[in-house]
Coordinates of C-alpha atoms in Angstrom, one line a residue:
X154 CA -11.0 -32.4 -5.6
X155 CA -10.1 -33.7 -9.5
X156 CA -10.0 -29.9 -10.2
X157 CA -7.2 -29.3 -7.2
X158 CA -5.6 -32.4 -8.7
X159 CA -5.5 -31.3 -12.2
X160 CA -4.3 -27.7 -11.1
X161 CA -1.5 -28.9 -8.9
X162 CA 0.1 -30.7 -12.2
X163 CA 0.4 -27.3 -14.0
X164 CA 3.0 -24.9 -13.6
X165 CA 2.2 -22.6 -10.8
X166 CA 2.2 -18.7 -11.5
X167 CA 5.1 -16.3 -10.5
X168 CA 4.4 -15.1 -6.6
X169 CA 5.4 -11.5 -6.0
X170 CA 7.0 -11.3 -2.2
X171 CA 8.3 -8.3 -2.2
X172 CA 7.7 -6.0 0.6
X173 CA 7.0 -2.5 -0.5
X174 CA 7.6 0.4 2.0
X175 CA 4.3 2.4 0.8
X176 CA 2.3 -0.5 1.0
X177 CA 3.3 -1.4 4.4
X178 CA 2.8 2.0 5.9
X179 CA -1.0 1.5 4.9
X180 CA -1.1 -1.5 6.3
X181 CA 0.1 0.0 9.5
X182 CA -2.3 2.5 9.4
X183 CA -5.1 -0.2 8.7
X184 CA -4.0 -2.3 11.8
X185 CA -3.6 0.6 14.2
X186 CA -7.2 1.8 13.2
X187 CA -8.6 -1.6 13.3
X188 CA -7.4 -2.0 16.9
X189 CA -8.7 1.3 17.8
X190 CA -12.4 0.3 16.6
X191 CA -12.2 -3.4 17.8
X192 CA -9.6 -3.5 20.4
X193 CA -8.0 -6.9 19.2
X194 CA -4.2 -7.1 20.6
X195 CA -3.3 -9.0 17.5
X196 CA -4.5 -6.3 15.1
X197 CA -1.7 -3.7 17.3
X198 CA 1.0 -6.8 17.1
X199 CA 0.6 -7.0 13.5
X200 CA 0.8 -3.1 13.1
X201 CA 3.9 -3.2 15.4
X202 CA 5.6 -6.2 13.4
X203 CA 5.2 -4.2 10.2
X204 CA 6.5 -1.1 11.2
X205 CA 9.6 -2.9 12.7
X206 CA 10.3 -4.9 9.7
X207 CA 10.2 -1.9 7.3
X208 CA 12.2 0.2 10.0
X209 CA 14.4 -2.7 9.9
X210 CA 15.0 -3.7 6.6
X211 CA 13.9 -0.7 4.4
X212 CA 15.2 2.4 6.2
X213 CA 19.0 3.5 6.5
X214 CA 20.1 6.1 8.5
X215 CA 17.3 8.9 7.7
X216 CA 16.5 7.6 4.5
X217 CA 13.9 4.8 2.8
X218 CA 14.3 2.4 0.4
X219 CA 11.1 1.3 -1.7
X220 CA 11.4 -2.6 -1.7
X221 CA 12.9 -5.8 0.1
X222 CA 13.0 -9.2 -1.3
X223 CA 15.3 -12.3 -0.5
X224 CA 17.5 -10.1 2.0
X225 CA 18.2 -7.1 0.1
X226 CA 16.7 -3.7 -0.5
X227 CA 16.5 -1.6 -3.3
X228 CA 15.8 1.7 -4.8
X229 CA 15.5 5.3 -3.4
X230 CA 12.0 5.7 -1.7
X231 CA 9.4 7.9 -3.2
X232 CA 7.2 10.7 -1.5
X233 CA 4.6 7.9 -1.1
X234 CA 7.1 5.5 0.8
X235 CA 7.7 8.5 3.0
X236 CA 4.4 9.6 3.7
X237 CA 2.4 6.4 3.7
X238 CA 4.9 5.0 6.5
X239 CA 5.2 8.4 8.8
X240 CA 1.3 8.5 8.3
X241 CA 1.3 4.8 9.6
X242 CA 3.8 5.5 12.7
X243 CA 1.4 8.4 13.7
X244 CA -1.6 5.7 13.7
X245 CA 0.8 3.1 15.6
X246 CA 1.4 5.9 18.2
X247 CA -2.4 7.0 18.9
X248 CA -3.0 3.1 19.3
X249 CA -0.4 2.2 21.1
X250 CA 1.3 5.2 22.8
X251 CA 4.9 4.4 22.2
X252 CA 7.0 7.4 21.8
X253 CA 9.1 5.9 19.4
X254 CA 7.0 5.8 16.7
X255 CA 6.1 9.4 16.9
X256 CA 9.9 10.4 16.8
X257 CA 10.3 7.9 14.0
X258 CA 7.2 9.8 12.2
X259 CA 8.8 12.9 12.7
X260 CA 12.4 11.9 11.5
X261 CA 11.0 11.0 8.1
X262 CA 8.6 13.6 7.8
X263 CA 11.5 16.0 8.3
X264 CA 13.4 14.1 5.5
X265 CA 10.3 14.3 3.7
X266 CA 10.1 17.9 3.7
X267 CA 13.9 18.4 3.1
X268 CA 14.3 16.0 0.2
X269 CA 10.5 16.2 -1.5
X270 CA 9.9 19.6 -0.8
X271 CA 9.0 22.3 -3.6
X272 CA 9.6 25.5 -1.6
X273 CA 6.1 26.2 -2.1
X274 CA 4.1 24.0 0.1
X275 CA 4.1 21.2 -2.6
X276 CA 6.0 18.2 -2.9
X277 CA 7.7 15.9 -5.7
X278 CA 7.2 12.4 -6.4
X279 CA 10.8 11.6 -6.3
X280 CA 13.6 13.2 -4.1
X281 CA 16.1 16.0 -4.9
X282 CA 18.8 13.3 -5.1
X283 CA 17.1 10.8 -7.1
X284 CA 18.4 9.5 -10.1
X285 CA 18.3 11.6 -13.2
X286 CA 14.4 12.3 -14.9
X287 CA 13.1 14.6 -17.4
X288 CA 11.0 16.1 -14.9
X289 CA 10.0 15.8 -11.2
X290 CA 6.5 15.0 -11.4
X291 CA 4.2 15.9 -8.2
X292 CA 1.4 13.8 -6.4
X293 CA -1.9 15.9 -6.6
X294 CA -4.5 13.5 -7.2
X295 CA -5.6 10.0 -5.5
X296 CA -5.6 7.3 -7.4
X297 CA -5.7 3.7 -6.3
X298 CA -4.4 4.7 -3.5
X299 CA -4.4 8.3 -1.9
X300 CA -1.7 10.9 -3.2
X301 CA 1.3 11.5 -1.3
X302 CA 0.7 14.9 -0.5
X303 CA -2.5 14.9 0.7
X304 CA -1.0 12.1 3.3
X305 CA 2.0 14.3 3.9
X306 CA -0.2 17.2 4.8
X307 CA -2.4 15.0 7.4
X308 CA 0.8 14.0 8.7
X309 CA 2.3 17.1 9.2
X310 CA -0.6 18.7 10.8
X311 CA -1.2 15.9 13.1
X312 CA 2.9 15.5 14.2
X313 CA 2.4 19.6 14.6
X314 CA -0.3 18.9 17.4
X315 CA 1.4 16.1 18.9
X316 CA 4.8 17.6 19.0
X317 CA 3.5 21.2 19.3
X318 CA 6.0 21.9 16.2
X319 CA 5.5 25.2 14.5
X320 CA 7.2 24.0 11.6
X321 CA 5.2 21.3 10.9
X322 CA 2.3 23.1 11.3
X323 CA 3.4 26.0 9.1
X324 CA 4.4 23.2 6.2
X325 CA 1.1 21.2 6.8
X326 CA -0.8 24.4 6.3
X327 CA 1.3 25.6 3.1
X328 CA 0.4 22.1 1.6
X329 CA -3.2 22.5 2.2

């Protein structure tokens, strides 16, 4: 109790409260898979709320933005944002079977192919209309989070199965 009182007198550290598209995509997948494993309705509701929040605040037409804070979304999204959110929506579809999740995932994946594809099966980390940079790097190795290219390949192949879409199948195989 004494330590808590003393800590309460100090200046609190800054809190990072922004919403990130990619991290929410990862979280949507985790909650959807938790629902599949344990059958807890609250897990499916959490995945749905996160998906709706990201689509409402971070999607503009067929494009995504990276972060949302204090009522404003910022910055063009990266490969990871598209790949993780699309996979999260496929996971959510497979858990809750709402067709809109599959349709949203397919639309994001089409944008991903058009804006990030390199024409040889790989993906750039930035979109074709991103701000000018010296080189468009690629996401090929897993770090603290999986590589966006790997998640894109997985999502393409899963969408190809769900939608019987030859273009997604071809793109997924080319990425592999």
